[in-house]
mmCIF file of C-alpha atoms and ligand atoms in Angstrom:
data_model
loop_
_atom_site.group_PDB
_atom_site.id
_atom_site.type_symbol
_atom_site.label_atom_id
_atom_site.label_comp_id
_atom_site.label_asym_id
_atom_site.label_seq_id
_atom_site.Cartn_x
_atom_site.Cartn_y
_atom_site.Cartn_z
ATOM 1 C CA MET A 1 4.435 -21.874 -14.082
ATOM 2 C CA ARG A 2 4.615 -18.200 -15.062
ATOM 3 C CA ARG A 3 6.077 -15.913 -12.381
ATOM 4 C CA GLY A 4 3.611 -13.541 -10.733
ATOM 5 C CA ARG A 5 3.817 -9.771 -11.157
ATOM 6 C CA LEU A 6 4.728 -7.223 -8.550
ATOM 7 C CA ILE A 7 1.973 -4.626 -8.000
ATOM 8 C CA VAL A 8 2.450 -1.407 -6.046
ATOM 9 C CA VAL A 9 -0.649 0.388 -4.748
ATOM 10 C CA SER A 10 0.068 3.837 -3.358
ATOM 11 C CA GLY A 11 -1.780 7.069 -2.607
ATOM 12 C CA PRO A 12 -2.767 9.340 0.272
ATOM 13 C CA SER A 13 -3.875 8.004 3.619
ATOM 14 C CA GLY A 14 -7.681 7.847 3.615
ATOM 15 C CA ALA A 15 -7.937 7.403 -0.173
ATOM 16 C CA GLY A 16 -9.408 3.924 0.292
ATOM 17 C CA LYS A 17 -6.411 1.770 -0.687
ATOM 18 C CA SER A 18 -6.950 -0.920 1.954
ATOM 19 C CA THR A 19 -10.684 -1.148 1.244
ATOM 20 C CA LEU A 20 -10.176 -1.512 -2.521
ATOM 21 C CA ILE A 21 -7.320 -3.993 -2.088
ATOM 22 C CA ARG A 22 -9.439 -6.193 0.197
ATOM 23 C CA ALA A 23 -12.161 -6.269 -2.467
ATOM 24 C CA ALA A 24 -9.641 -7.160 -5.201
ATOM 25 C CA LEU A 25 -8.121 -9.956 -3.085
ATOM 26 C CA ASP A 26 -11.600 -11.437 -2.566
ATOM 27 C CA ALA A 27 -12.413 -11.255 -6.281
ATOM 28 C CA VAL A 28 -9.140 -12.351 -7.907
ATOM 29 C CA PRO A 29 -7.688 -15.631 -6.616
ATOM 30 C CA GLN A 30 -4.269 -15.262 -8.281
ATOM 31 C CA LEU A 31 -3.401 -12.332 -6.004
ATOM 32 C CA ALA A 32 -1.507 -12.267 -2.707
ATOM 33 C CA TYR A 33 -1.001 -9.442 -0.230
ATOM 34 C CA SER A 34 2.400 -8.577 1.166
ATOM 35 C CA VAL A 35 2.099 -7.985 4.908
ATOM 36 C CA SER A 36 4.412 -5.117 5.856
ATOM 37 C CA ALA A 37 6.365 -4.615 9.042
ATOM 38 C CA THR A 38 5.825 -1.400 10.991
ATOM 39 C CA THR A 39 6.753 0.354 14.216
ATOM 40 C CA ARG A 40 3.295 2.011 14.337
ATOM 41 C CA PRO A 41 1.167 0.680 17.211
ATOM 42 C CA PRO A 42 -1.750 -1.551 16.175
ATOM 43 C CA ARG A 43 -5.170 0.066 15.691
ATOM 44 C CA PRO A 44 -8.138 -1.575 17.384
ATOM 45 C CA GLY A 45 -8.987 -4.713 15.418
ATOM 46 C CA GLU A 46 -5.608 -5.006 13.673
ATOM 47 C CA VAL A 47 -4.027 -8.436 13.993
ATOM 48 C CA ASN A 48 -0.250 -9.034 14.159
ATOM 49 C CA GLY A 49 0.845 -11.034 11.112
ATOM 50 C CA ARG A 50 -2.363 -10.326 9.158
ATOM 51 C CA ASP A 51 -2.521 -6.520 8.935
ATOM 52 C CA TYR A 52 1.090 -5.796 9.797
ATOM 53 C CA ILE A 53 4.029 -7.386 11.537
ATOM 54 C CA PHE A 54 4.283 -5.032 14.512
ATOM 55 C CA LEU A 55 7.913 -4.470 15.552
ATOM 56 C CA SER A 56 9.716 -2.244 18.028
ATOM 57 C CA ARG A 57 12.016 0.337 16.454
ATOM 58 C CA GLU A 58 14.959 -1.716 17.690
ATOM 59 C CA GLU A 59 13.691 -4.878 15.982
ATOM 60 C CA PHE A 60 12.880 -2.953 12.807
ATOM 61 C CA GLU A 61 16.398 -1.496 12.689
ATOM 62 C CA ARG A 62 17.826 -4.981 13.142
ATOM 63 C CA TRP A 63 15.758 -6.188 10.163
ATOM 64 C CA ILE A 64 17.207 -3.300 8.109
ATOM 65 C CA ARG A 65 20.765 -4.295 9.070
ATOM 66 C CA GLU A 66 20.020 -7.908 8.197
ATOM 67 C CA GLY A 67 18.853 -6.845 4.718
ATOM 68 C CA ARG A 68 15.386 -8.285 5.181
ATOM 69 C CA PHE A 69 13.478 -5.469 3.407
ATOM 70 C CA LEU A 70 12.776 -5.043 -0.286
ATOM 71 C CA GLU A 71 12.180 -1.396 0.653
ATOM 72 C CA TRP A 72 11.448 0.585 3.787
ATOM 73 C CA ALA A 73 10.610 4.215 4.604
ATOM 74 C CA GLU A 74 9.714 6.542 7.418
ATOM 75 C CA TYR A 75 6.170 7.907 7.271
ATOM 76 C CA SER A 76 4.522 10.153 9.865
ATOM 77 C CA GLY A 77 7.154 9.288 12.468
ATOM 78 C CA ASN A 78 6.989 5.496 12.055
ATOM 79 C CA LEU A 79 8.987 2.994 10.021
ATOM 80 C CA TYR A 80 7.282 0.770 7.440
ATOM 81 C CA GLY A 81 8.902 -1.920 5.309
ATOM 82 C CA THR A 82 8.234 -4.777 2.903
ATOM 83 C CA PRO A 83 9.859 -8.079 3.942
ATOM 84 C CA ALA A 84 11.524 -9.371 0.766
ATOM 85 C CA HIS A 85 11.428 -13.099 1.434
ATOM 86 C CA ARG A 86 7.671 -13.678 1.318
ATOM 87 C CA VAL A 87 7.241 -11.509 -1.791
ATOM 88 C CA GLU A 88 9.770 -13.650 -3.665
ATOM 89 C CA GLU A 89 8.014 -16.852 -2.578
ATOM 90 C CA TYR A 90 4.663 -15.601 -3.861
ATOM 91 C CA LEU A 91 6.107 -14.460 -7.201
ATOM 92 C CA GLU A 92 7.922 -17.778 -7.656
ATOM 93 C CA SER A 93 4.698 -19.683 -6.977
ATOM 94 C CA GLY A 94 2.927 -17.742 -9.749
ATOM 95 C CA LEU A 95 0.925 -15.381 -7.533
ATOM 96 C CA SER A 96 0.977 -11.648 -8.230
ATOM 97 C CA VAL A 97 1.737 -9.665 -5.098
ATOM 98 C CA ILE A 98 0.195 -6.381 -3.954
ATOM 99 C CA LEU A 99 2.415 -3.996 -1.951
ATOM 100 C CA GLU A 100 0.368 -1.252 -0.301
ATOM 101 C CA ILE A 101 3.100 1.302 0.363
ATOM 102 C CA GLU A 102 3.687 5.052 0.529
ATOM 103 C CA LEU A 103 5.380 7.188 -2.111
ATOM 104 C CA GLN A 104 9.071 6.910 -1.099
ATOM 105 C CA GLY A 105 8.769 3.126 -0.929
ATOM 106 C CA ALA A 106 6.906 3.037 -4.253
ATOM 107 C CA ARG A 107 9.762 4.949 -5.882
ATOM 108 C CA LYS A 108 12.341 2.538 -4.459
ATOM 109 C CA VAL A 109 10.425 -0.452 -5.790
ATOM 110 C CA ARG A 110 10.125 1.156 -9.223
ATOM 111 C CA GLN A 111 13.917 1.635 -9.270
ATOM 112 C CA LYS A 112 14.678 -1.892 -8.119
ATOM 113 C CA ARG A 113 11.949 -3.606 -10.121
ATOM 114 C CA PRO A 114 11.123 -1.579 -13.227
ATOM 115 C CA ASP A 115 8.642 -4.265 -14.268
ATOM 116 C CA ALA A 116 6.401 -3.585 -11.233
ATOM 117 C CA VAL A 117 2.904 -2.289 -12.055
ATOM 118 C CA MET A 118 2.368 1.038 -10.288
ATOM 119 C CA ILE A 119 -1.196 1.970 -9.275
ATOM 120 C CA PHE A 120 -2.157 5.275 -7.681
ATOM 121 C CA VAL A 121 -5.370 5.558 -5.641
ATOM 122 C CA ARG A 122 -6.867 8.845 -4.539
ATOM 123 C CA ALA A 123 -10.132 10.276 -3.270
ATOM 124 C CA PRO A 124 -11.811 12.863 -5.542
ATOM 125 C CA SER A 125 -10.509 15.774 -3.406
ATOM 126 C CA LEU A 126 -8.447 16.646 -0.352
ATOM 127 C CA GLU A 127 -11.652 17.635 1.495
ATOM 128 C CA GLU A 128 -13.059 14.159 0.862
ATOM 129 C CA THR A 129 -9.777 12.583 2.012
ATOM 130 C CA ARG A 130 -10.122 14.554 5.249
ATOM 131 C CA ARG A 131 -13.760 13.443 5.689
ATOM 132 C CA ARG A 132 -12.736 9.797 5.248
ATOM 133 C CA LEU A 133 -9.870 10.059 7.740
ATOM 134 C CA GLU A 134 -12.239 11.752 10.204
ATOM 135 C CA GLY A 135 -14.803 9.013 9.584
ATOM 136 C CA ARG A 136 -12.205 6.275 10.102
ATOM 137 C CA ALA A 137 -11.157 7.992 13.351
ATOM 138 C CA THR A 138 -7.961 5.970 13.778
ATOM 139 C CA GLU A 139 -5.528 8.885 14.077
ATOM 140 C CA SER A 140 -5.077 11.708 16.569
ATOM 141 C CA GLU A 141 -5.791 15.233 15.282
ATOM 142 C CA ASP A 142 -2.036 15.876 14.883
ATOM 143 C CA ALA A 143 -1.353 12.627 13.067
ATOM 144 C CA MET A 144 -4.284 13.295 10.732
ATOM 145 C CA GLU A 145 -3.013 16.782 9.848
ATOM 146 C CA GLN A 146 0.427 15.325 9.141
ATOM 147 C CA ARG A 147 -1.109 12.678 6.848
ATOM 148 C CA LEU A 148 -3.122 15.344 5.001
ATOM 149 C CA ALA A 149 -0.009 17.485 4.511
ATOM 150 C CA THR A 150 1.788 14.450 3.050
ATOM 151 C CA ALA A 151 -1.249 13.791 0.820
ATOM 152 C CA VAL A 152 -0.563 17.016 -1.113
ATOM 153 C CA GLU A 153 2.949 15.809 -2.041
ATOM 154 C CA GLU A 154 1.635 12.365 -2.887
ATOM 155 C CA VAL A 155 -1.054 13.625 -5.269
ATOM 156 C CA ALA A 156 1.582 15.774 -7.003
ATOM 157 C CA ALA A 157 3.451 12.542 -7.874
ATOM 158 C CA ARG A 158 0.534 10.713 -9.472
ATOM 159 C CA ASP A 159 1.993 10.994 -12.998
ATOM 160 C CA GLU A 160 4.790 8.648 -11.885
ATOM 161 C CA PHE A 161 2.261 5.791 -11.841
ATOM 162 C CA ASP A 162 0.945 3.529 -14.608
ATOM 163 C CA CYS A 163 -2.720 3.661 -13.551
ATOM 164 C CA GLU A 164 -4.824 6.017 -11.467
ATOM 165 C CA VAL A 165 -7.981 4.926 -9.671
ATOM 166 C CA VAL A 166 -10.112 7.801 -8.415
ATOM 167 C CA ASN A 167 -12.073 6.309 -5.530
ATOM 168 C CA ASP A 168 -15.217 8.440 -5.833
ATOM 169 C CA ASP A 169 -18.184 6.083 -5.921
ATOM 170 C CA TYR A 170 -17.047 2.980 -4.064
ATOM 171 C CA GLU A 171 -18.796 0.350 -6.216
ATOM 172 C CA ARG A 172 -17.460 1.901 -9.427
ATOM 173 C CA ALA A 173 -13.908 2.222 -8.104
ATOM 174 C CA LYS A 174 -14.008 -1.327 -6.771
ATOM 175 C CA GLN A 175 -14.977 -2.685 -10.198
ATOM 176 C CA GLU A 176 -12.203 -0.647 -11.818
ATOM 177 C CA MET A 177 -9.621 -1.988 -9.343
ATOM 178 C CA ILE A 178 -10.812 -5.569 -9.872
ATOM 179 C CA GLU A 179 -10.612 -5.181 -13.667
ATOM 180 C CA ILE A 180 -7.067 -3.778 -13.419
ATOM 181 C CA MET A 181 -6.001 -6.715 -11.225
ATOM 182 C CA ARG A 182 -7.631 -9.251 -13.590
ATOM 183 C CA ARG A 183 -5.729 -7.799 -16.542
ATOM 184 C CA ILE A 184 -2.465 -7.884 -14.580
ATOM 185 C CA VAL A 185 -2.772 -11.531 -13.517
ATOM 186 C CA ALA A 186 -3.738 -12.441 -17.099
ATOM 187 C CA GLY A 187 -0.403 -10.944 -18.238
ATOM 188 C CA GLY A 188 -1.980 -8.038 -20.119
ATOM 189 C CA GLU A 189 -1.671 -4.270 -20.045
ATOM 190 C CA PRO A 190 -3.051 -3.045 -16.694
ATOM 191 C CA CYS A 191 -4.692 0.216 -17.792
HETATM 192 P P1 ADP B 1 -6.333 3.946 3.079
HETATM 193 O O1 ADP B 1 -6.021 2.478 3.144
HETATM 194 O O2 ADP B 1 -6.052 4.532 1.728
HETATM 195 O O3 ADP B 1 -5.736 4.763 4.185
HETATM 196 P P2 ADP B 1 -9.040 3.091 3.847
HETATM 197 O O4 ADP B 1 -9.283 1.952 2.922
HETATM 198 O O5 ADP B 1 -8.759 2.808 5.283
HETATM 199 O O6 ADP B 1 -7.922 4.086 3.257
HETATM 200 O O7 ADP B 1 -10.306 4.069 3.740
HETATM 201 C C1 ADP B 1 -10.420 5.252 4.541
HETATM 202 C C2 ADP B 1 -11.872 5.401 4.994
HETATM 203 O O8 ADP B 1 -12.690 5.769 3.887
HETATM 204 C C3 ADP B 1 -12.445 4.106 5.570
HETATM 205 O O9 ADP B 1 -13.256 4.423 6.679
HETATM 206 C C4 ADP B 1 -13.269 3.555 4.398
HETATM 207 O O10 ADP B 1 -14.354 2.777 4.848
HETATM 208 C C5 ADP B 1 -13.743 4.834 3.696
HETATM 209 N N1 ADP B 1 -13.940 4.703 2.236
HETATM 210 C C6 ADP B 1 -13.231 3.949 1.368
HETATM 211 N N2 ADP B 1 -13.679 4.123 0.096
HETATM 212 C C7 ADP B 1 -14.695 5.032 0.162
HETATM 213 C C8 ADP B 1 -15.557 5.634 -0.813
HETATM 214 N N3 ADP B 1 -15.464 5.352 -2.128
HETATM 215 N N4 ADP B 1 -16.473 6.519 -0.385
HETATM 216 C C9 ADP B 1 -16.569 6.837 0.943
HETATM 217 N N5 ADP B 1 -15.796 6.303 1.908
HETATM 218 C C10 ADP B 1 -14.853 5.408 1.537
HETATM 219 P P1 5GP B 2 -1.077 3.194 7.906
HETATM 220 O O1 5GP B 2 -0.405 3.679 9.146
HETATM 221 O O2 5GP B 2 -2.272 4.074 7.536
HETATM 222 O O3 5GP B 2 -1.432 1.740 7.944
HETATM 223 O O4 5GP B 2 -0.029 3.346 6.718
HETATM 224 C C1 5GP B 2 0.599 4.590 6.505
HETATM 225 C C2 5GP B 2 1.271 4.583 5.148
HETATM 226 O O5 5GP B 2 2.325 3.620 5.136
HETATM 227 C C3 5GP B 2 0.331 4.198 3.994
HETATM 228 O O6 5GP B 2 0.584 5.090 2.915
HETATM 229 C C4 5GP B 2 0.753 2.808 3.652
HETATM 230 O O7 5GP B 2 0.546 2.520 2.291
HETATM 231 C C5 5GP B 2 2.246 2.884 3.951
HETATM 232 N N1 5GP B 2 2.891 1.571 4.126
HETATM 233 C C6 5GP B 2 2.369 0.437 4.644
HETATM 234 N N2 5GP B 2 3.268 -0.561 4.586
HETATM 235 C C7 5GP B 2 4.374 -0.058 4.000
HETATM 236 C C8 5GP B 2 5.644 -0.616 3.623
HETATM 237 O O8 5GP B 2 5.947 -1.793 3.799
HETATM 238 N N3 5GP B 2 6.545 0.238 3.043
HETATM 239 C C9 5GP B 2 6.266 1.545 2.816
HETATM 240 N N4 5GP B 2 7.203 2.282 2.221
HETATM 241 N N5 5GP B 2 5.087 2.092 3.138
HETATM 242 C C10 5GP B 2 4.143 1.305 3.716
#
């Protein structure tokens, strides 16, 4: 069986990464999602083990010492990391694995795994990113402003990625994301 491919999806908070990834996972059976660990508290509706593995900072730091992360980073005051073990299992079994991670983590993965496919997702503008974060209403005012400030740096790094999906019209962007994922699992050029 051919090994799966590692896929990084990155981009500003509120761009629509999670929404587009959910649609791609539903449409493309050869894909798996890497559940990250985080010290951020769960949002209403988030399930431990499905959306994230929710850890205390102490537990997270122990996982770092034990070398359990493929990459980890601090974002908006919380730690986020990709457990390496499960990713390897998926790749070995022939599934391609999506990592939904922020920019510092994306750069670490690109260094460690130059064969990873790097996909950047953004909303058409910063104003629209703000509207979406306001609409999602999962962050405090302060946390939202911090995420929007980080978004400016993230958009400046978009040339570091192989593909860019501008999530303007949802149906169009969803189709584009699905097509990219289909090409990746078929072993072709993603974009
Ligand atoms: P991210 O994972 O990048 O932080 P989400 O997937 O949570 O972003 O999307 C942020 C918000 O924007 C959600 O409320 C989502 O329903 C909404 N959204 C996603 N895509 C679009 C789109 N194309 N147009 C308008 N709203 C969108
Ligand atoms: P959120 O708090 O909105 O779920 O995620 C905040 C940011 O952390 C997003 O950009 C998301 O992609 C990123 N993130 C989620 N999991 C990981 C991870 O395992 N590693 C890194 N580096 N970033 C992550």
